[in-house]
Amino acid sequence: MLSVRIYLVTRPIFSEDSFSAEYKKIDRQHKSLRDHHKLRIIFMFVFGHSCDGKRVKNALLSLLPIIAWMKIYRLKEWLLGDVVSGVSTGLVAVLQGLAFALLASLPPGYGLYSAFFPAVVYFFLGTSRHLSVGPFPVLSLMVGAVVTRIVPDVGPPANITEFEGLTINQQRVIVASSITFLMGIFQLAMGLLQVGFIVIYLSDTLISGFTTAAAVHILVSQLKFVFGLKVPSFSGPLNIFYTLEQIFLQITKANVADVVTSIIIIVAVIAVKEINERFKLRVPIPIEVIMTIIACGVSYGFNFEEIFKVDVIGNIVNGYESPLAPNVEVMKEGAVDAITIAIVGFAVAFSVAKVYSVKHDYIIDGNQELIAFGASNIFGGAFRSFAASTALSRTAVQESTGGKTQIASLISALIVLITIVGIGFLLEPLPKSVLGALVIVNLKGMLMQFREICYLWTRDKTDLVIWVLTCVAAIILGLDLGLAVGVGVELITVVFRAQFPRCCILANIIGTDIYRDRKDYLCIHEPDKVKIFRIPSPIFFANIEFFRDKLIQAVGFSPLRVLRKRNKALRKIKKMIKNGELQMSSPTALVPASDKLDDENNTDDLDQPTDFSDLPVQVNWKAELPANISVPPVDIHSLVLDFSAVSFIDISALKVLKMTLKEFIRVDVEVYIVSCDVYIREKMHDCMFFDDEIKTSMFFPTLHDVMLHILTKHPDCSQDINKNVLH
């Protein structure tokens, strides 16, 4: 049984006016976007404007996070783990670099460049200590789509001046590196402009659906290597179906050696990975490396390329090629794709980085991550790399094998370096089907995300719609258009949730000062002739009419209709008195002298406050009115609007809200607003919201304050409210 603890507070009943008079508010100047701009510190440093040592230090720590974590590096405790992790991750990075280059429609050797250059730059600039930076299958596939669109397998390439006299592979390297360079520029610009928040528009649900669709694309793209088929690459909507069509048309020509090799690789790798996961080995068995070495040896020993016509990696560039300037024409052709790749790459990397930062209790900076990835891709693009982010499996290996800092990433980059300049030739006899099989095996985590359909079905149907539509659109239309559809669907759901929220009528939980939805509780009391209406979202131009309609439904009458009826009735009453057709029975009641009434077709000023100035009596609208005069009843004397969940209100909504409140006030309903954010009230002052009818005195800090205030103004409700509110 839960113990009950009681708290008692004795204080005056506050309105916002009395609270402000009692407790003075500190006047603060809020920083603008310009004040928060990180470039301000950089410019101050460069030009020497009031730049002291502390600011220089902060700027350096911000731009070079390596300084911060190197100062706390525990050499004896962390170095061994970083070395072991770096070697293990480096071996995986070599294989994934070769494999993911195939996704980008590039010679495999260039995947090693992508596993080296970005990792070195991120070592200095990144804030995550566990990310393994390099090729990521989804980005590789997106780059490959641009590459095959500009330089197709069949037909002439796009009209690019620099392509003249180059082989198809050289042309594709120019395209991939130029797109990567432009992608880096976009990421760097977003980081410097402090717009890392843009990734909030890519929810976990959307990313899950998108990466699942990407996994399907990757799986289909690797089938041609697994079966040893010559299938041209396709780009644009429906490309996955065109690829499948070609695969099924050529399936009888499948290379048996490639198929058998792929099956053996897939089965062996899956089996050993399950052992690694089940027994949680301190250093997982590097099964991909082992199978690659075996496959290379068997392929070389039995001459797979000549005897079985197996397609092998072939010549790998020995050492590094000279830097390559990005091609402006290519960047113009792929600008939109570069933006999409930049956002997706950062969103995935930042999501993974957040997981490990929480697990190991350190802070990552989204804007600095954008700068780090931007610089990494700019540098990598200049050295013929393609888009880099982080591969989930590679990062998991780096963390699970004991990696503590980016020292592990630097060591893994050194392993890639050794492969590039020293032992890369040993991988030349490796069948491409082995790389295709390794790619397919590493898709397991992304393909298993299909299980989220069942989870979302039982938890959140709206998120399910986002997931399914994003996934289906990305599969059918391609990754770029699919992402756009996913973002569009997500924004539409946000708009619908904000535009049509769940408004409710609140009532008092008996014996407490707590107010809840009257439909959700049994021990609840709704004060007589008082309505408490809760508004659970921001109020803006798109939903203000919805709120107005819901409010009218809640109170049971339209104040504007009542006001117009009253003013029309008042005109008739004045005319009847003037014509002697009405007699006064009391100061507040009227008795008809006859049933004759004149029509009043003039509707001018019917929306204005009721004017009794030239009437010798005060009309009691609750009493029986003269014949043929009827006015809708008003069953409440107080209306309370709960603004506790209203985070902002725009000018359009303020105008409609002001008009609506005046309509209630003009039919003798007292209106109160509670728990209104102080900055919303400041905006109301700035927008001239208050006047002779709408006053600041209608604002109260809490619901209980306003209910006690209503009690003092309407003693006839005291018995009802005393029993349930005053505790």
XYZ file of C-alpha atoms in Angstrom:
727
model
C 0.000 0.000 0.000
C 1.352 3.412 -0.960
C 1.942 5.848 1.875
C 0.118 9.158 1.529
C 2.087 12.329 2.183
C 0.349 15.675 2.587
C 1.513 19.171 1.855
C -0.237 22.348 2.978
C 0.348 25.784 1.463
C -1.174 28.984 2.779
C -0.992 31.929 0.400
C -3.197 34.630 -1.085
C -5.300 34.023 -4.178
C -3.207 35.482 -6.990
C -4.126 36.893 -10.338
C -1.256 37.600 -12.705
C -1.558 41.296 -11.865
C -1.396 40.765 -8.112
C 1.389 38.207 -8.499
C 3.455 40.671 -10.551
C 2.866 43.360 -7.951
C 3.959 41.017 -5.150
C 6.944 39.401 -6.899
C 9.048 41.571 -9.164
C 10.253 40.013 -12.403
C 13.842 40.371 -13.562
C 14.162 42.153 -16.888
C 16.430 40.104 -19.112
C 17.751 40.717 -22.598
C 17.373 37.562 -24.624
C 20.129 36.621 -27.026
C 19.343 36.741 -30.698
C 20.450 34.228 -33.300
C 23.355 36.509 -34.090
C 24.487 36.442 -30.477
C 24.562 32.658 -30.551
C 26.469 32.545 -33.831
C 29.704 30.678 -33.431
C 31.319 32.621 -36.267
C 31.307 35.689 -34.019
C 34.004 34.142 -31.841
C 36.020 33.092 -34.894
C 35.877 36.583 -36.404
C 36.807 38.140 -33.095
C 39.783 35.829 -32.947
C 40.871 36.576 -36.505
C 40.440 40.344 -36.350
C 41.469 40.771 -32.742
C 38.324 42.451 -31.406
C 38.194 41.998 -27.606
C 39.618 38.502 -27.848
C 41.163 37.459 -24.538
C 42.910 34.185 -23.714
C 39.795 32.534 -22.359
C 37.861 33.153 -25.570
C 40.727 31.840 -27.680
C 40.828 28.711 -25.532
C 37.072 28.186 -25.812
C 37.206 28.659 -29.579
C 40.022 26.121 -29.922
C 38.288 23.588 -27.680
C 35.111 24.032 -29.690
C 36.765 23.623 -33.090
C 39.285 20.960 -32.009
C 37.557 18.601 -29.545
C 40.650 16.368 -29.630
C 42.304 18.810 -27.219
C 39.620 18.207 -24.585
C 39.615 14.398 -24.612
C 43.372 14.033 -25.047
C 43.845 15.960 -21.788
C 41.894 13.284 -19.909
C 43.279 10.289 -21.834
C 44.133 7.410 -19.478
C 47.165 5.935 -21.191
C 47.506 2.761 -19.118
C 43.782 1.978 -19.006
C 42.672 2.898 -22.507
C 45.609 2.436 -24.894
C 45.499 -1.368 -25.127
C 41.737 -1.347 -25.744
C 42.119 1.335 -28.422
C 44.885 -0.631 -30.173
C 42.937 -3.915 -30.186
C 39.784 -2.101 -31.277
C 41.647 -0.159 -33.966
C 43.151 -3.280 -35.527
C 39.810 -5.128 -35.480
C 37.924 -2.153 -36.891
C 40.629 -1.528 -39.489
C 40.280 -5.026 -40.918
C 36.516 -4.562 -41.157
C 36.985 -1.090 -42.668
C 39.181 -2.511 -45.435
C 36.567 -5.066 -46.444
C 33.653 -2.650 -46.157
C 35.550 -0.036 -48.144
C 36.036 -2.492 -50.998
C 32.437 -3.736 -50.789
C 30.731 -0.362 -50.498
C 32.679 0.972 -53.473
C 30.671 -1.488 -55.558
C 27.480 0.174 -54.264
C 28.842 3.503 -55.472
C 29.548 1.955 -58.907
C 33.277 2.651 -58.476
C 36.395 0.477 -58.656
C 36.792 -1.219 -55.229
C 40.144 0.410 -54.472
C 38.573 3.835 -54.088
C 36.568 2.525 -51.148
C 39.853 2.316 -49.247
C 40.384 6.039 -49.800
C 36.952 6.663 -48.251
C 37.930 4.553 -45.247
C 41.123 6.543 -44.679
C 40.920 10.283 -45.405
C 37.606 11.131 -43.660
C 38.606 9.115 -40.576
C 41.850 11.080 -40.185
C 40.094 14.461 -40.396
C 37.310 13.384 -38.023
C 39.975 12.307 -35.508
C 40.797 16.000 -34.958
C 37.379 17.620 -35.354
C 34.752 15.095 -34.188
C 33.122 15.122 -30.758
C 32.128 11.437 -30.689
C 34.759 9.126 -29.245
C 33.306 5.930 -30.713
C 32.181 6.636 -34.279
C 34.054 4.750 -36.972
C 33.971 7.170 -39.897
C 34.047 5.882 -43.445
C 31.779 4.465 -46.159
C 28.146 3.811 -45.246
C 26.085 1.529 -47.536
C 23.083 3.860 -47.814
C 25.226 6.851 -48.789
C 27.284 4.685 -51.140
C 24.110 3.618 -52.898
C 22.893 7.234 -53.126
C 26.229 8.317 -54.582
C 26.051 5.370 -56.966
C 22.643 6.554 -58.182
C 24.143 9.936 -59.128
C 27.182 8.284 -60.685
C 25.133 5.952 -62.923
C 22.789 8.778 -63.889
C 25.630 10.989 -65.093
C 27.849 8.150 -66.367
C 25.489 5.248 -67.251
C 26.637 1.694 -68.021
C 24.956 1.885 -71.403
C 24.972 5.013 -73.550
C 26.990 8.209 -73.520
C 27.726 10.128 -70.312
C 26.417 13.587 -69.544
C 27.942 16.448 -71.520
C 30.792 17.280 -69.129
C 33.854 18.943 -70.671
C 36.367 17.249 -68.373
C 35.140 13.764 -69.360
C 36.786 13.908 -72.775
C 39.424 11.225 -73.237
C 38.734 9.510 -69.884
C 37.670 5.928 -69.238
C 34.256 5.203 -67.695
C 35.859 4.460 -64.314
C 37.798 7.726 -64.339
C 34.641 9.632 -65.203
C 32.790 7.980 -62.353
C 35.550 8.797 -59.892
C 35.260 12.472 -60.874
C 31.483 12.376 -60.346
C 31.685 10.630 -56.961
C 34.471 12.862 -55.620
C 32.786 16.068 -56.843
C 29.452 15.118 -55.261
C 31.291 14.220 -52.036
C 33.113 17.571 -52.074
C 29.829 19.451 -52.527
C 28.205 17.335 -49.819
C 31.021 18.367 -47.474
C 30.505 22.037 -48.325
C 26.818 21.765 -47.424
C 27.594 20.026 -44.121
C 30.310 22.530 -43.232
C 28.023 25.454 -44.057
C 25.213 24.023 -41.919
C 27.639 23.561 -39.049
C 29.017 27.101 -39.253
C 25.490 28.510 -39.509
C 24.449 26.534 -36.409
C 21.622 24.659 -38.128
C 22.354 21.212 -36.737
C 18.776 21.235 -35.486
C 17.679 20.366 -39.027
C 18.060 16.671 -38.193
C 15.093 16.904 -35.811
C 12.906 16.765 -38.913
C 14.225 13.267 -39.552
C 12.607 11.282 -36.760
C 13.796 7.845 -35.680
C 10.709 6.386 -37.336
C 11.463 8.078 -40.647
C 15.150 7.086 -40.539
C 14.169 3.501 -39.734
C 11.765 3.290 -42.677
C 14.263 4.999 -44.984
C 17.233 2.800 -44.044
C 15.076 -0.316 -44.352
C 14.164 0.696 -47.902
C 17.839 1.427 -48.557
C 18.694 -2.067 -47.318
C 16.250 -3.512 -49.852
C 17.896 -1.465 -52.627
C 21.346 -2.587 -51.485
C 20.256 -6.232 -51.371
C 18.916 -6.073 -54.915
C 22.000 -4.220 -56.175
C 24.282 -6.972 -54.856
C 22.383 -9.833 -56.450
C 24.190 -9.279 -59.746
C 27.527 -9.932 -58.004
C 26.185 -12.913 -56.076
C 24.893 -14.518 -59.285
C 27.789 -13.301 -61.437
C 25.552 -11.474 -63.915
C 26.227 -8.472 -66.143
C 23.312 -6.257 -65.154
C 23.440 -2.542 -66.021
C 22.823 -0.041 -63.241
C 19.580 1.924 -63.266
C 18.658 5.190 -61.579
C 15.444 7.095 -60.953
C 11.968 5.889 -59.959
C 11.243 2.151 -60.335
C 14.976 1.397 -60.779
C 14.740 -1.515 -58.345
C 12.130 -3.195 -60.551
C 14.186 -2.679 -63.694
C 17.163 -4.284 -61.942
C 15.072 -7.250 -60.773
C 13.686 -7.653 -64.279
C 17.184 -7.929 -65.733
C 18.273 -10.353 -63.015
C 15.320 -12.675 -63.659
C 15.840 -12.477 -67.422
C 19.480 -13.564 -67.009
C 19.082 -15.942 -64.071
C 19.784 -18.987 -66.243
C 23.220 -17.499 -66.992
C 24.192 -17.336 -63.319
C 27.797 -18.295 -62.527
C 27.706 -21.411 -60.346
C 31.075 -20.659 -58.757
C 29.874 -17.200 -57.698
C 26.608 -18.586 -56.320
C 28.311 -21.363 -54.328
C 30.969 -18.979 -53.010
C 28.332 -16.465 -51.930
C 26.231 -19.097 -50.141
C 29.261 -20.414 -48.248
C 30.304 -16.898 -47.239
C 26.790 -15.910 -46.106
C 26.214 -19.073 -44.068
C 29.649 -19.000 -42.421
C 29.545 -15.309 -41.548
C 25.995 -15.448 -40.144
C 26.839 -18.522 -38.032
C 29.991 -17.027 -36.519
C 28.339 -13.656 -35.922
C 25.614 -15.446 -33.946
C 28.338 -17.103 -31.861
C 29.957 -13.716 -31.259
C 26.658 -12.220 -30.126
C 25.547 -15.169 -28.001
C 28.803 -15.637 -26.093
C 29.702 -11.920 -26.044
C 33.362 -12.573 -26.831
C 35.803 -9.919 -25.606
C 37.359 -9.840 -29.071
C 34.839 -11.111 -31.665
C 36.032 -13.651 -34.190
C 36.897 -11.617 -37.340
C 34.996 -13.986 -39.585
C 34.752 -11.527 -42.498
C 38.538 -11.207 -42.574
C 39.044 -14.965 -42.269
C 36.608 -15.761 -45.071
C 38.124 -13.037 -47.266
C 41.613 -14.471 -46.830
C 40.353 -17.979 -47.596
C 38.384 -16.749 -50.631
C 41.430 -14.863 -51.947
C 43.631 -17.918 -51.554
C 41.166 -20.307 -53.168
C 40.446 -17.897 -56.025
C 44.152 -17.393 -56.688
C 45.055 -21.076 -56.288
C 42.306 -22.399 -58.563
C 42.418 -19.427 -60.942
C 38.697 -18.626 -60.604
C 38.977 -15.703 -63.016
C 40.182 -17.819 -65.965
C 38.648 -21.222 -65.278
C 35.214 -20.262 -63.849
C 34.953 -16.782 -65.413
C 34.490 -15.236 -61.973
C 34.581 -11.443 -61.845
C 37.345 -10.428 -59.415
C 38.426 -7.096 -57.960
C 41.396 -6.848 -60.275
C 43.952 -4.065 -60.156
C 43.918 -1.972 -57.008
C 45.590 1.414 -57.165
C 48.966 1.110 -55.463
C 49.464 4.128 -53.210
C 47.629 7.408 -53.455
C 46.690 9.321 -56.545
C 47.168 13.059 -56.761
C 44.408 15.329 -55.387
C 41.539 16.072 -57.747
C 39.764 19.407 -58.076
C 35.965 19.042 -57.997
C 34.149 19.478 -61.289
C 31.748 22.426 -61.230
C 29.547 21.002 -63.993
C 29.093 17.771 -62.054
C 28.270 19.711 -58.895
C 25.569 21.620 -60.781
C 24.084 18.333 -62.019
C 24.047 16.751 -58.570
C 23.441 19.695 -56.221
C 20.053 18.458 -55.012
C 21.414 14.940 -54.510
C 24.360 16.329 -52.542
C 22.010 18.128 -50.130
C 20.016 14.930 -49.573
C 23.172 12.845 -49.076
C 24.586 15.449 -46.673
C 21.478 15.450 -44.493
C 21.030 11.662 -44.475
C 24.705 11.057 -43.761
C 24.732 13.439 -40.834
C 21.379 12.244 -39.455
C 22.522 8.610 -39.355
C 25.923 9.433 -37.885
C 24.483 11.767 -35.267
C 21.863 9.193 -34.238
C 24.560 6.555 -33.716
C 26.819 9.039 -31.929
C 24.024 9.962 -29.505
C 23.538 6.306 -28.549
C 27.188 5.849 -27.587
C 27.534 9.259 -25.937
C 24.646 8.400 -23.603
C 26.053 4.939 -22.937
C 29.517 6.277 -22.042
C 28.397 9.562 -20.462
C 29.929 12.304 -22.555
C 28.528 15.173 -24.607
C 28.460 15.530 -28.380
C 27.838 18.777 -30.236
C 25.573 18.499 -33.280
C 26.922 21.621 -34.963
C 30.532 20.590 -34.408
C 29.694 17.155 -35.825
C 28.425 18.868 -38.970
C 31.688 20.810 -39.201
C 33.691 17.615 -38.665
C 31.831 15.621 -41.315
C 31.855 18.580 -43.683
C 35.618 18.948 -43.420
C 36.065 15.163 -43.674
C 34.078 14.927 -46.885
C 35.678 18.027 -48.416
C 39.137 16.608 -47.716
C 38.105 13.125 -48.822
C 36.452 14.417 -51.996
C 39.662 16.228 -52.913
C 41.500 12.874 -52.657
C 39.026 10.882 -54.783
C 36.955 9.478 -51.890
C 33.201 9.113 -51.932
C 30.663 10.066 -49.236
C 31.577 9.150 -45.674
C 29.415 8.796 -42.600
C 29.485 5.834 -40.220
C 28.607 2.202 -40.743
C 26.589 0.879 -37.812
C 28.309 -2.509 -37.795
C 31.804 -1.001 -37.963
C 31.091 1.399 -35.105
C 29.663 -1.492 -33.063
C 32.902 -3.437 -33.607
C 34.995 -0.453 -32.526
C 33.009 0.002 -29.309
C 32.543 -3.669 -28.423
C 36.251 -4.531 -28.808
C 37.263 -1.954 -26.203
C 37.647 1.285 -28.130
C 37.525 4.292 -25.801
C 38.503 7.209 -28.032
C 39.210 8.178 -31.629
C 42.710 6.714 -31.177
C 41.035 3.456 -32.246
C 39.771 5.144 -35.422
C 43.260 6.494 -36.156
C 44.742 3.019 -35.809
C 42.046 1.559 -38.058
C 42.924 4.254 -40.622
C 46.568 3.148 -40.385
C 45.482 -0.433 -41.173
C 43.707 0.907 -44.263
C 46.843 2.907 -45.133
C 49.004 -0.210 -44.948
C 46.557 -1.977 -47.247
C 46.607 0.868 -49.761
C 50.372 1.307 -49.989
C 51.617 -2.184 -49.173
C 49.393 -5.251 -49.344
C 46.456 -4.161 -51.489
C 47.671 -6.294 -54.386
C 46.980 -9.428 -52.313
C 43.247 -8.666 -52.580
C 43.221 -8.487 -56.377
C 42.064 -12.125 -56.879
C 39.137 -11.643 -54.458
C 35.811 -12.417 -56.243
C 33.317 -9.567 -56.251
C 30.685 -12.106 -55.209
C 32.482 -12.357 -51.840
C 32.149 -8.619 -51.338
C 28.485 -8.791 -52.411
C 27.862 -11.589 -49.912
C 29.558 -9.621 -47.116
C 27.418 -6.581 -47.911
C 24.234 -8.687 -47.779
C 25.223 -10.218 -44.434
C 25.818 -6.770 -42.958
C 22.298 -5.737 -43.988
C 20.798 -7.985 -41.322
C 20.372 -5.201 -38.768
C 18.654 -2.871 -41.218
C 16.412 -5.574 -42.699
C 15.343 -6.663 -39.209
C 13.768 -3.225 -38.840
C 10.741 -4.651 -40.642
C 9.773 -5.946 -37.188
C 8.985 -2.368 -36.196
C 5.767 -2.600 -38.211
C 4.228 -4.854 -35.556
C 5.573 -2.678 -32.742
C 4.235 0.547 -34.245
C 0.882 -1.080 -35.045
C 0.264 -1.600 -31.342
C 1.868 1.660 -30.129
C 1.353 4.506 -32.586
C -0.580 4.265 -35.845
C 0.617 7.685 -37.004
C 4.267 6.663 -36.745
C 3.361 3.445 -38.527
C 2.003 5.464 -41.459
C 5.239 7.503 -41.577
C 7.364 4.334 -41.500
C 5.394 2.466 -44.153
C 4.981 5.384 -46.563
C 8.653 6.353 -46.261
C 9.803 2.791 -46.820
C 7.441 2.105 -49.743
C 8.160 5.460 -51.405
C 11.923 4.988 -51.073
C 11.704 1.488 -52.557
C 9.503 2.477 -55.489
C 10.610 6.046 -56.250
C 14.244 5.821 -55.213
C 16.024 6.976 -52.078
C 16.100 10.689 -52.888
C 12.398 11.026 -53.719
C 11.507 8.537 -50.990
C 13.207 10.690 -48.372
C 11.345 13.739 -49.650
C 8.047 11.847 -49.421
C 8.901 10.698 -45.902
C 9.718 14.214 -44.711
C 6.531 15.489 -46.359
C 4.391 12.832 -44.671
C 6.058 13.529 -41.334
C 5.435 17.264 -41.589
C 1.817 16.624 -42.591
C 1.305 14.474 -39.483
C 2.840 17.234 -37.339
C 0.508 19.777 -38.934
C -2.516 17.547 -38.370
C -1.536 16.887 -34.773
C -1.110 20.609 -34.149
C -4.144 21.615 -36.178
C -6.537 19.066 -34.700
C -5.415 18.398 -31.118
C -7.533 16.797 -28.433
C -9.256 19.625 -26.567
C -11.171 18.779 -23.414
C -13.288 20.105 -20.543
C -11.549 19.931 -17.169
C -13.142 19.275 -13.813
C -11.908 19.140 -10.239
C -10.691 15.891 -8.660
C -12.756 15.858 -5.490
C -10.774 16.861 -2.408
C -7.781 18.220 -4.312
C -6.620 21.268 -6.260
C -6.007 19.052 -9.309
C -8.016 19.338 -12.531
C -8.313 16.616 -15.149
C -10.397 15.697 -18.189
C -13.910 15.109 -16.888
C -14.282 12.002 -19.088
C -11.333 10.181 -17.537
C -12.236 10.027 -13.839
C -15.109 8.943 -11.620
C -14.442 10.998 -8.461
C -14.712 14.292 -10.247
C -16.713 17.485 -9.822
C -17.556 20.000 -12.526
C -18.436 23.375 -10.962
C -21.908 24.585 -11.841
C -22.107 27.301 -14.507
C -18.334 27.224 -15.022
C -16.525 25.695 -18.010
C -12.785 24.978 -17.937
C -11.527 24.487 -21.475
C -8.016 23.095 -22.029
C -6.051 24.006 -25.158
C -3.280 21.379 -25.586
C -1.107 22.864 -28.340
C 0.280 26.098 -29.791
C -2.342 28.389 -31.326
C -1.684 29.703 -34.801
C -3.443 30.675 -38.000
C -4.107 27.066 -39.066
C -5.863 25.855 -35.911
C -7.485 28.925 -34.368
C -10.814 28.289 -36.114
C -10.694 24.679 -34.930
C -10.242 25.874 -31.341
C -13.058 28.362 -31.740
C -15.409 25.640 -32.993
C -14.389 23.265 -30.193
C -14.884 26.006 -27.597
C -18.388 26.745 -28.871
C -19.199 23.030 -28.763
C -17.887 22.823 -25.205
C -19.978 25.703 -23.839
C -23.065 24.676 -25.802
C -23.819 27.989 -27.521
C -22.380 30.459 -30.009
C -21.697 33.759 -28.220
C -21.864 35.685 -31.488
C -25.300 34.232 -32.298
C -26.516 35.023 -28.774
C -25.163 38.569 -29.004
C -26.849 39.182 -32.332
C -30.137 37.753 -31.065
C -29.969 39.947 -27.970
C -29.226 43.116 -29.929
C -31.989 42.343 -32.393
C -34.391 41.656 -29.531
C -33.343 44.896 -27.848
C -34.189 46.869 -30.981
C -37.631 45.346 -31.057
C -38.149 46.043 -27.366
C -37.130 49.698 -27.773
C -39.507 50.106 -30.700
C -42.342 48.402 -28.833
C -41.842 50.705 -25.805
C -41.767 53.711 -28.076
C -45.016 52.614 -29.722
C -46.605 51.843 -26.347
C -46.811 48.145 -27.068
C -44.899 47.170 -23.880
C -45.500 47.955 -20.197
C -42.867 47.770 -17.442
C -43.805 45.384 -14.631
C -40.514 45.811 -12.762
C -37.144 47.529 -13.276
C -35.806 44.410 -14.920
C -38.813 42.866 -16.642
C -41.180 43.731 -19.478
C -44.798 42.793 -20.182
C -46.208 42.985 -23.730
C -49.227 45.253 -24.351
C -49.962 43.490 -27.639
C -48.600 40.740 -29.844
C -47.875 43.082 -32.743
C -44.176 43.244 -33.684
C -42.386 45.009 -36.485
C -39.607 43.326 -38.460
C -36.111 44.612 -37.946
C -34.137 44.011 -41.092
C -31.282 46.388 -40.246
C -28.391 44.217 -39.014
C -25.877 47.031 -38.463
C -24.035 46.957 -35.138
C -25.517 43.602 -34.092
C -22.016 42.409 -33.125
C -21.419 45.358 -30.790
C -21.947 45.284 -27.000
C -25.601 45.469 -25.917
C -26.552 49.127 -25.350
C -29.119 49.836 -22.609
C -28.364 53.576 -22.495
C -31.688 54.799 -23.936
C -33.798 52.055 -22.326
C -35.593 52.863 -19.029
C -35.175 49.254 -17.847
C -32.474 46.588 -17.602
C -33.525 43.543 -19.600
C -33.281 40.258 -17.755
C -32.329 37.837 -20.517
C -33.097 34.875 -18.281
C -36.665 36.016 -17.705
C -39.558 35.434 -20.082
C -39.409 37.960 -22.903
C -42.339 39.537 -24.781
C -44.177 37.466 -27.372
C -42.314 36.438 -30.494
C -38.967 37.440 -28.959
C -36.611 34.563 -28.164
C -32.927 34.608 -27.258
C -30.732 31.497 -26.885
C -29.958 30.799 -23.220
C -26.477 31.255 -21.724
C -25.991 28.559 -19.078
C -22.619 29.646 -17.727
C -21.327 32.739 -15.988
C -17.599 31.932 -16.161
C -15.312 30.502 -18.843
C -11.753 29.465 -17.982
C -9.173 28.821 -20.723
C -6.234 26.671 -19.659
C -3.163 27.893 -21.590
C -0.624 25.705 -19.758
C 0.178 23.745 -22.945
C 0.187 26.764 -25.278
C 3.825 27.446 -26.189
C 3.225 30.211 -28.721
C 0.483 32.146 -30.466
C 0.783 34.078 -33.712
C -0.749 37.417 -34.694
C -3.522 35.888 -36.806
C -4.608 33.703 -33.911
C -4.423 36.644 -31.496
C -6.903 38.586 -33.610
C -9.424 35.727 -33.674
C -8.879 34.988 -29.972
C -9.491 38.628 -29.074
C -12.700 38.692 -31.126
C -13.898 35.414 -29.558
C -13.226 36.569 -25.996
C -15.102 39.805 -26.640
C -18.088 37.844 -27.919
C -18.274 35.911 -24.633
C -17.754 39.032 -22.529
C -20.564 40.830 -24.405
C -23.042 38.097 -23.463
C -22.131 38.471 -19.764
C -19.722 35.550 -19.528
C -16.636 36.245 -17.440
C -13.545 34.967 -19.254
C -10.317 33.936 -17.532
C -7.016 32.652 -18.906
C -4.750 30.610 -16.644
C -1.126 29.403 -16.774
C -0.338 31.612 -19.747
C 3.356 31.798 -20.579
C 4.869 35.147 -19.637
C 6.295 35.648 -23.123
C 2.879 35.096 -24.680
C 1.474 37.805 -22.398
C 4.315 40.097 -23.431
C 3.432 39.442 -27.058
C -0.196 40.267 -26.272
C 0.910 43.606 -24.844
C 3.058 44.288 -27.907
C 0.151 43.450 -30.244
C -2.309 45.737 -28.410
C -4.391 42.768 -27.283
C -5.755 44.509 -24.185
C -8.435 47.211 -24.185
C -11.504 48.292 -22.185
C -13.120 44.872 -22.521
C -10.145 42.512 -22.411
C -8.063 43.347 -19.363
C -4.972 41.919 -17.750
C -7.040 41.106 -14.673
C -8.495 38.062 -16.463
C -5.129 36.269 -16.277
C -4.384 33.925 -13.350
C -1.301 31.828 -12.579
C -3.132 28.561 -11.753
C -6.511 26.942 -12.214
C -7.088 26.753 -8.484
C -6.497 30.484 -8.092
C -9.120 31.331 -10.661
C -11.639 28.850 -9.234
C -11.315 30.382 -5.790
C -11.659 33.822 -7.366
C -14.872 32.724 -9.102
C -16.121 31.429 -5.766
C -15.721 34.861 -4.175
C -17.517 36.567 -7.092
C -20.391 34.081 -7.223
C -21.343 33.101 -3.673
C -24.344 31.193 -5.008
C -21.849 28.507 -6.079
C -20.095 28.486 -2.724
C -21.742 25.357 -1.340
C -20.874 23.371 -4.440
C -17.318 24.582 -4.747
C -16.538 24.672 -1.018
C -16.991 20.936 -0.757
C -14.767 20.122 -3.673
C -12.273 22.923 -4.273
C -11.397 24.439 -0.909
C -8.999 21.883 0.502
